């Protein structure tokens, strides 16, 4: 199954600011999403894409706001785009800044990809969202476009700068909410379109920016390329750890040092890298154990004490307690309800 990669803490912070403004209980939100709030204190931290998607899903549920994504765009800052934000700040024109989005957007996260197309005096930016949650997807697209517009206005020092048109795959949130898009973007907005795109006029792209600095831009881009190379190496870490844990559990072993050695690093480095992605070894171990336990109970004839032993539990009672805490059922009740004909 394709994973959702990672998202930068910079992207998460924008949603946190919006949540705080809406009066959402941040402590509860982080607990529900399985995220450690301390990650907000890191400059280069990243979180698991599935967790980020779930965080946004919970935020949508708790606010009940059908245009949450549009409104979160009001909280964009240069730092919301990680080092990409500072690269664009040092560009000479808005067009030059726009051209930097596609090569470096992965630094912000793996939420989607941008493609650019020129036609006459228009440039069209099409954004392809990678997130699949039907609640999250339209809000994420709204957030990306609203953030782009607000940030471009700030860069150009022109609050009247606007796209010439916006197309959204999402259905209309209703006439009473459509005006919020018009008020912010000052252009025609098409809902239920065949793409998510934003079109800008060429004269707008020629707008000079506040503080062009070609030398600084080159330095920042070199740093960004280094970060991208690191992401290409590390982005699959969580899935690699899950796989290594699963292989160990096949032999009834649950040793973190062996997983770290399997991945060519020390236990301390593994803990640090997982922390940057907003997860812990214990959390991944618990998740893999639970998935394997359910699989054994559904599809095998193994006795429950044997399953506990295979999953690295020293006592069957510990397995019972942990399993029931997650599912609300004992392993025996789960197996019976699943109707395993082999057991």
Short mmCIF file of C-alpha atoms in Angstrom, two decimals:
data_model
loop_
_atom_site.label_atom_id
_atom_site.label_comp_id
_atom_site.label_asym_id
_atom_site.label_seq_id
_atom_site.Cartn_x
_atom_site.Cartn_y
_atom_site.Cartn_z
CA UNK A 1 0.00 0.00 0.00
CA UNK A 2 1.32 3.43 -0.90
CA UNK A 3 2.13 5.53 2.15
CA UNK A 4 1.50 9.26 2.47
CA UNK A 5 5.15 10.03 3.13
CA UNK A 6 5.84 12.77 5.67
CA UNK A 7 4.86 16.36 6.39
CA UNK A 8 7.02 19.09 7.87
CA UNK A 9 6.34 20.50 11.31
CA UNK A 10 6.14 23.88 9.54
CA UNK A 11 2.98 22.67 7.74
CA UNK A 12 1.55 21.27 10.97
CA UNK A 13 2.09 24.58 12.80
CA UNK A 14 -0.19 26.42 10.38
CA UNK A 15 -3.08 24.10 11.26
CA UNK A 16 -2.24 24.36 14.97
CA UNK A 17 -2.47 28.17 14.80
CA UNK A 18 -5.85 27.88 13.04
CA UNK A 19 -7.06 25.34 15.62
CA UNK A 20 -6.03 27.57 18.53
CA UNK A 21 -7.83 30.51 16.93
CA UNK A 22 -10.98 28.37 16.61
CA UNK A 23 -10.83 27.47 20.32
CA UNK A 24 -10.01 23.80 19.75
CA UNK A 25 -8.46 21.90 22.66
CA UNK A 26 -4.93 21.40 21.27
CA UNK A 27 -3.85 18.95 23.98
CA UNK A 28 -6.79 16.67 23.24
CA UNK A 29 -6.29 17.01 19.48
CA UNK A 30 -2.64 15.92 19.70
CA UNK A 31 -3.49 13.02 22.00
CA UNK A 32 -6.22 11.78 19.64
CA UNK A 33 -3.89 12.04 16.64
CA UNK A 34 -1.14 10.16 18.47
CA UNK A 35 1.28 13.08 18.11
CA UNK A 36 3.75 14.46 20.63
CA UNK A 37 3.35 18.25 21.01
CA UNK A 38 7.10 18.55 21.62
CA UNK A 39 7.64 18.08 17.90
CA UNK A 40 6.40 21.67 17.45
CA UNK A 41 9.63 22.80 19.13
CA UNK A 42 11.83 21.28 16.42
CA UNK A 43 12.95 23.17 13.34
CA UNK A 44 13.40 20.22 11.01
CA UNK A 45 10.93 17.71 12.46
CA UNK A 46 8.61 15.73 10.24
CA UNK A 47 5.53 13.69 10.98
CA UNK A 48 4.05 10.61 9.38
CA UNK A 49 1.69 11.56 6.51
CA UNK A 50 -1.06 9.27 7.77
CA UNK A 51 -0.90 11.01 11.14
CA UNK A 52 -1.04 14.45 9.53
CA UNK A 53 -4.07 13.40 7.50
CA UNK A 54 -5.75 12.08 10.66
CA UNK A 55 -4.87 15.30 12.53
CA UNK A 56 -6.63 17.36 9.84
CA UNK A 57 -9.58 14.91 9.84
CA UNK A 58 -10.02 15.36 13.60
CA UNK A 59 -9.75 19.13 13.23
CA UNK A 60 -12.47 19.06 10.55
CA UNK A 61 -14.72 17.01 12.84
CA UNK A 62 -14.15 19.17 15.90
CA UNK A 63 -14.75 22.48 14.14
CA UNK A 64 -17.57 21.30 11.87
CA UNK A 65 -16.38 24.02 9.48
CA UNK A 66 -17.08 23.22 5.78
CA UNK A 67 -14.51 25.82 4.66
CA UNK A 68 -11.86 25.06 7.27
CA UNK A 69 -9.14 24.70 4.62
CA UNK A 70 -9.91 28.09 3.10
CA UNK A 71 -9.73 29.77 6.50
CA UNK A 72 -6.51 28.02 7.58
CA UNK A 73 -4.87 29.80 4.64
CA UNK A 74 -5.24 33.01 6.67
CA UNK A 75 -2.56 31.66 9.03
CA UNK A 76 0.21 31.18 6.46
CA UNK A 77 3.66 32.59 7.25
CA UNK A 78 7.02 32.36 5.45
CA UNK A 79 7.97 29.62 7.91
CA UNK A 80 4.91 27.60 6.85
CA UNK A 81 6.86 26.61 3.75
CA UNK A 82 10.03 25.55 5.58
CA UNK A 83 13.19 26.61 3.70
CA UNK A 84 11.10 27.01 0.51
CA UNK A 85 9.49 30.06 2.13
CA UNK A 86 12.85 31.76 2.58
CA UNK A 87 13.93 30.83 -0.94
CA UNK A 88 10.87 32.56 -2.38
CA UNK A 89 11.46 35.61 -0.19
CA UNK A 90 14.86 36.10 -1.82
CA UNK A 91 13.52 35.87 -5.40
CA UNK A 92 13.38 38.92 -7.66
CA UNK A 93 9.84 38.49 -9.03
CA UNK A 94 6.66 36.66 -8.16
CA UNK A 95 7.10 34.50 -11.25
CA UNK A 96 10.57 33.49 -10.10
CA UNK A 97 9.10 32.54 -6.70
CA UNK A 98 6.29 30.50 -8.29
CA UNK A 99 8.84 28.59 -10.36
CA UNK A 100 10.48 27.40 -7.12
CA UNK A 101 7.34 25.63 -5.85
CA UNK A 102 7.52 22.39 -7.83
CA UNK A 103 11.24 21.60 -7.30
CA UNK A 104 11.17 22.18 -3.54
CA UNK A 105 7.60 21.54 -2.33
CA UNK A 106 8.57 18.12 -0.94
CA UNK A 107 10.38 20.01 1.83
CA UNK A 108 6.96 21.17 3.04
CA UNK A 109 5.59 17.63 2.77
CA UNK A 110 4.33 14.85 0.54
CA UNK A 111 0.75 16.15 0.55
CA UNK A 112 0.70 16.72 -3.21
CA UNK A 113 2.61 17.82 -6.29
CA UNK A 114 2.45 20.95 -8.43
CA UNK A 115 2.71 21.19 -12.20
CA UNK A 116 3.02 24.44 -14.18
CA UNK A 117 1.75 25.17 -17.68
CA UNK A 118 2.05 28.36 -19.75
CA UNK A 119 -0.61 29.40 -22.25
CA UNK A 120 -0.43 32.83 -23.78
CA UNK A 121 -0.41 35.38 -20.97
CA UNK A 122 -1.57 32.82 -18.39
CA UNK A 123 0.29 30.44 -16.13
CA UNK A 124 -1.70 27.60 -14.61
CA UNK A 125 -0.62 25.81 -11.45
CA UNK A 126 -2.31 22.43 -11.04
CA UNK A 127 -2.04 20.73 -7.67
CA UNK A 128 -2.50 16.96 -7.39
CA UNK A 129 -3.40 16.01 -3.82
CA UNK A 130 -1.95 12.73 -2.52
CA UNK A 131 -4.23 12.48 0.51
CA UNK A 132 -7.17 10.14 0.08
CA UNK A 133 -9.44 10.87 3.06
CA UNK A 134 -12.64 12.34 1.50
CA UNK A 135 -13.07 14.67 4.49
CA UNK A 136 -9.49 15.93 4.40
CA UNK A 137 -8.79 16.15 0.66
CA UNK A 138 -11.01 19.16 -0.25
CA UNK A 139 -9.91 21.07 2.84
CA UNK A 140 -6.25 20.42 2.07
CA UNK A 141 -6.61 21.70 -1.50
CA UNK A 142 -8.42 24.79 -0.21
CA UNK A 143 -5.63 25.34 2.30
CA UNK A 144 -2.90 25.07 -0.33
CA UNK A 145 -4.55 27.55 -2.70
CA UNK A 146 -5.59 29.98 0.04
CA UNK A 147 -2.06 29.87 1.45
CA UNK A 148 -0.54 30.48 -1.98
CA UNK A 149 -2.73 33.53 -2.60
CA UNK A 150 -2.13 35.07 0.84
CA UNK A 151 1.60 34.40 0.74
CA UNK A 152 1.93 35.79 -2.82
CA UNK A 153 0.17 38.99 -1.70
CA UNK A 154 2.59 39.30 1.19
CA UNK A 155 5.61 38.68 -1.06
CA UNK A 156 4.43 41.22 -3.62
CA UNK A 157 3.32 43.70 -0.93
CA UNK A 158 -0.01 43.93 -2.75
CA UNK A 159 -3.17 42.83 -0.94
CA UNK A 160 -5.21 43.26 -4.13
CA UNK A 161 -3.15 40.77 -6.16
CA UNK A 162 -5.45 37.92 -7.20
CA UNK A 163 -5.64 34.89 -9.49
CA UNK A 164 -7.64 35.22 -12.70
CA UNK A 165 -9.53 31.98 -11.94
CA UNK A 166 -9.57 28.98 -9.60
CA UNK A 167 -10.93 25.49 -10.30
CA UNK A 168 -11.71 23.03 -7.51
CA UNK A 169 -12.67 19.37 -7.71
CA UNK A 170 -14.59 19.67 -4.48
CA UNK A 171 -18.33 20.21 -4.55
CA UNK A 172 -19.70 23.59 -3.55
CA UNK A 173 -19.94 24.09 0.22
CA UNK A 174 -23.25 25.87 -0.46
CA UNK A 175 -24.18 29.37 -1.62
CA UNK A 176 -23.79 30.86 1.85
CA UNK A 177 -20.14 29.75 1.97
CA UNK A 178 -19.18 30.37 -1.67
CA UNK A 179 -18.94 34.10 -0.99
CA UNK A 180 -16.01 33.42 1.38
CA UNK A 181 -13.97 32.25 -1.63
CA UNK A 182 -14.95 35.34 -3.65
CA UNK A 183 -14.11 37.64 -0.74
CA UNK A 184 -10.64 36.16 -0.41
CA UNK A 185 -9.66 35.43 -4.00
CA UNK A 186 -11.54 38.12 -5.98
CA UNK A 187 -11.92 35.88 -9.01
CA UNK A 188 -14.30 33.28 -10.52
CA UNK A 189 -14.22 29.96 -8.59
CA UNK A 190 -15.52 26.80 -10.29
CA UNK A 191 -16.60 23.90 -8.06
CA UNK A 192 -16.94 20.24 -9.15
CA UNK A 193 -14.25 20.93 -11.76
CA UNK A 194 -12.09 18.28 -13.44
CA UNK A 195 -8.90 19.55 -11.74
CA UNK A 196 -7.58 21.60 -8.84
CA UNK A 197 -5.87 24.56 -10.46
CA UNK A 198 -5.16 28.23 -10.04
CA UNK A 199 -4.48 30.53 -13.02
CA UNK A 200 -2.41 33.73 -12.85
CA UNK A 201 -1.88 36.48 -15.41
CA UNK A 202 1.64 37.08 -16.72
CA UNK A 203 1.77 40.78 -15.66
CA UNK A 204 1.15 39.67 -12.07
CA UNK A 205 4.09 37.29 -12.26
CA UNK A 206 6.35 40.19 -13.27
CA UNK A 207 5.68 41.92 -9.93
CA UNK A 208 8.94 42.80 -8.17
CA UNK A 209 9.33 41.39 -4.68
CA UNK A 210 10.39 43.16 -1.50
CA UNK A 211 13.97 42.01 -0.92
CA UNK A 212 15.58 40.14 -3.84
CA UNK A 213 18.88 38.55 -2.88
CA UNK A 214 20.32 36.25 -5.59
CA UNK A 215 23.31 35.19 -3.49
CA UNK A 216 21.17 34.25 -0.51
CA UNK A 217 18.75 32.41 -2.80
CA UNK A 218 21.59 30.28 -4.21
CA UNK A 219 22.82 29.46 -0.70
CA UNK A 220 19.30 28.51 0.43
CA UNK A 221 18.71 26.39 -2.66
CA UNK A 222 21.95 24.47 -2.03
CA UNK A 223 20.75 23.82 1.52
CA UNK A 224 17.33 22.79 0.21
CA UNK A 225 18.87 20.32 -2.25
CA UNK A 226 20.81 18.77 0.63
CA UNK A 227 17.60 18.43 2.65
CA UNK A 228 15.82 16.84 -0.31
CA UNK A 229 18.58 14.26 -0.67
CA UNK A 230 18.20 13.44 3.03
CA UNK A 231 14.42 13.09 2.67
CA UNK A 232 14.82 10.67 -0.22
CA UNK A 233 16.86 8.49 2.13
CA UNK A 234 14.75 8.84 5.25
CA UNK A 235 11.12 9.19 4.13
CA UNK A 236 10.49 5.44 4.21
CA UNK A 237 11.91 5.01 7.70
CA UNK A 238 8.58 4.31 9.43
CA UNK A 239 7.59 1.65 6.91
CA UNK A 240 11.08 0.10 7.10
CA UNK A 241 10.85 -0.07 10.89
CA UNK A 242 7.40 -1.66 10.67
CA UNK A 243 8.71 -4.26 8.24
CA UNK A 244 11.75 -5.04 10.40
CA UNK A 245 9.55 -5.40 13.51
CA UNK A 246 7.24 -7.74 11.63
CA UNK A 247 10.16 -9.90 10.54
CA UNK A 248 11.40 -10.10 14.13
CA UNK A 249 7.95 -10.95 15.48
CA UNK A 250 7.80 -13.92 13.15
CA UNK A 251 10.49 -15.31 15.47
CA UNK A 252 8.96 -13.98 18.70
CA UNK A 253 11.62 -11.23 19.08
CA UNK A 254 10.95 -7.56 19.91
CA UNK A 255 14.38 -5.96 20.25
CA UNK A 256 14.82 -2.34 19.23
CA UNK A 257 18.60 -2.66 18.98
CA UNK A 258 18.21 -5.45 16.41
CA UNK A 259 15.80 -3.33 14.35
CA UNK A 260 18.26 -0.42 14.46
CA UNK A 261 21.12 -2.71 13.42
CA UNK A 262 18.98 -4.09 10.59
CA UNK A 263 18.55 -0.49 9.33
CA UNK A 264 22.24 0.34 9.68
CA UNK A 265 22.04 2.74 12.63
CA UNK A 266 22.29 2.88 16.41
CA UNK A 267 19.27 2.66 18.71
CA UNK A 268 19.73 6.31 19.68
CA UNK A 269 19.76 7.43 16.03
CA UNK A 270 16.66 5.34 15.35
CA UNK A 271 14.84 6.94 18.29
CA UNK A 272 15.83 10.43 17.13
CA UNK A 273 14.76 9.87 13.51
CA UNK A 274 11.44 8.32 14.54
CA UNK A 275 10.88 11.24 16.91
CA UNK A 276 11.36 13.65 14.01
CA UNK A 277 8.54 11.82 12.23
CA UNK A 278 6.31 12.08 15.30
CA UNK A 279 6.31 8.39 16.21
CA UNK A 280 8.11 6.10 18.64
CA UNK A 281 9.46 2.56 18.39
CA UNK A 282 6.98 1.38 21.05
CA UNK A 283 4.03 2.83 19.13
CA UNK A 284 5.09 1.08 15.93
CA UNK A 285 5.68 -2.17 17.82
CA UNK A 286 2.19 -1.96 19.35
CA UNK A 287 0.60 -1.30 15.95
CA UNK A 288 2.41 -4.16 14.19
CA UNK A 289 1.68 -6.54 17.07
CA UNK A 290 -2.02 -5.66 16.97
CA UNK A 291 -2.28 -6.13 13.22
CA UNK A 292 -0.48 -9.48 13.36
CA UNK A 293 -2.58 -10.60 16.34
CA UNK A 294 -5.82 -9.90 14.47
CA UNK A 295 -4.46 -11.67 11.42
CA UNK A 296 -3.50 -14.77 13.43
CA UNK A 297 -6.90 -14.84 15.16
CA UNK A 298 -8.80 -14.54 11.89
CA UNK A 299 -6.76 -16.84 9.70
CA UNK A 300 -4.86 -19.41 11.77
CA UNK A 301 -5.52 -22.32 14.08
CA UNK A 302 -2.83 -21.21 16.53
CA UNK A 303 -3.86 -21.34 20.18
CA UNK A 304 -4.02 -17.95 21.88
CA UNK A 305 -1.02 -18.66 24.19
CA UNK A 306 1.02 -19.56 21.08
CA UNK A 307 -0.02 -16.30 19.39
CA UNK A 308 1.05 -14.37 22.49
CA UNK A 309 4.42 -16.13 22.45
CA UNK A 310 4.94 -15.42 18.75
CA UNK A 311 4.23 -11.74 19.34
CA UNK A 312 6.91 -11.51 22.01
CA UNK A 313 4.67 -11.44 25.10
CA UNK A 314 6.20 -13.17 28.11
CA UNK A 315 2.75 -13.84 29.56
CA UNK A 316 -0.59 -14.60 27.88
CA UNK A 317 -2.35 -12.30 30.36
CA UNK A 318 -0.32 -9.32 29.08
CA UNK A 319 -1.46 -10.14 25.54
CA UNK A 320 -5.11 -10.39 26.68
CA UNK A 321 -4.92 -7.06 28.52
CA UNK A 322 -3.26 -5.18 25.62
CA UNK A 323 -5.59 -6.67 22.97
CA UNK A 324 -8.72 -5.84 24.94
CA UNK A 325 -7.52 -2.28 25.56
CA UNK A 326 -7.37 -1.75 21.79
CA UNK A 327 -10.43 -3.66 20.57
CA UNK A 328 -12.67 -3.84 23.63
CA UNK A 329 -12.73 -7.64 23.23
CA UNK A 330 -10.54 -10.49 24.46
CA UNK A 331 -8.62 -12.41 21.77
CA UNK A 332 -11.09 -15.30 22.19
CA UNK A 333 -14.13 -13.04 21.77
CA UNK A 334 -12.54 -11.41 18.73
CA UNK A 335 -11.84 -14.77 17.11
CA UNK A 336 -15.41 -15.94 17.77
CA UNK A 337 -16.96 -12.75 16.37
CA UNK A 338 -14.76 -12.95 13.28
CA UNK A 339 -16.05 -16.49 12.76
CA UNK A 340 -12.69 -18.15 12.11
CA UNK A 341 -13.69 -21.60 10.80
CA UNK A 342 -10.19 -22.99 11.34
CA UNK A 343 -10.09 -22.38 15.12
#
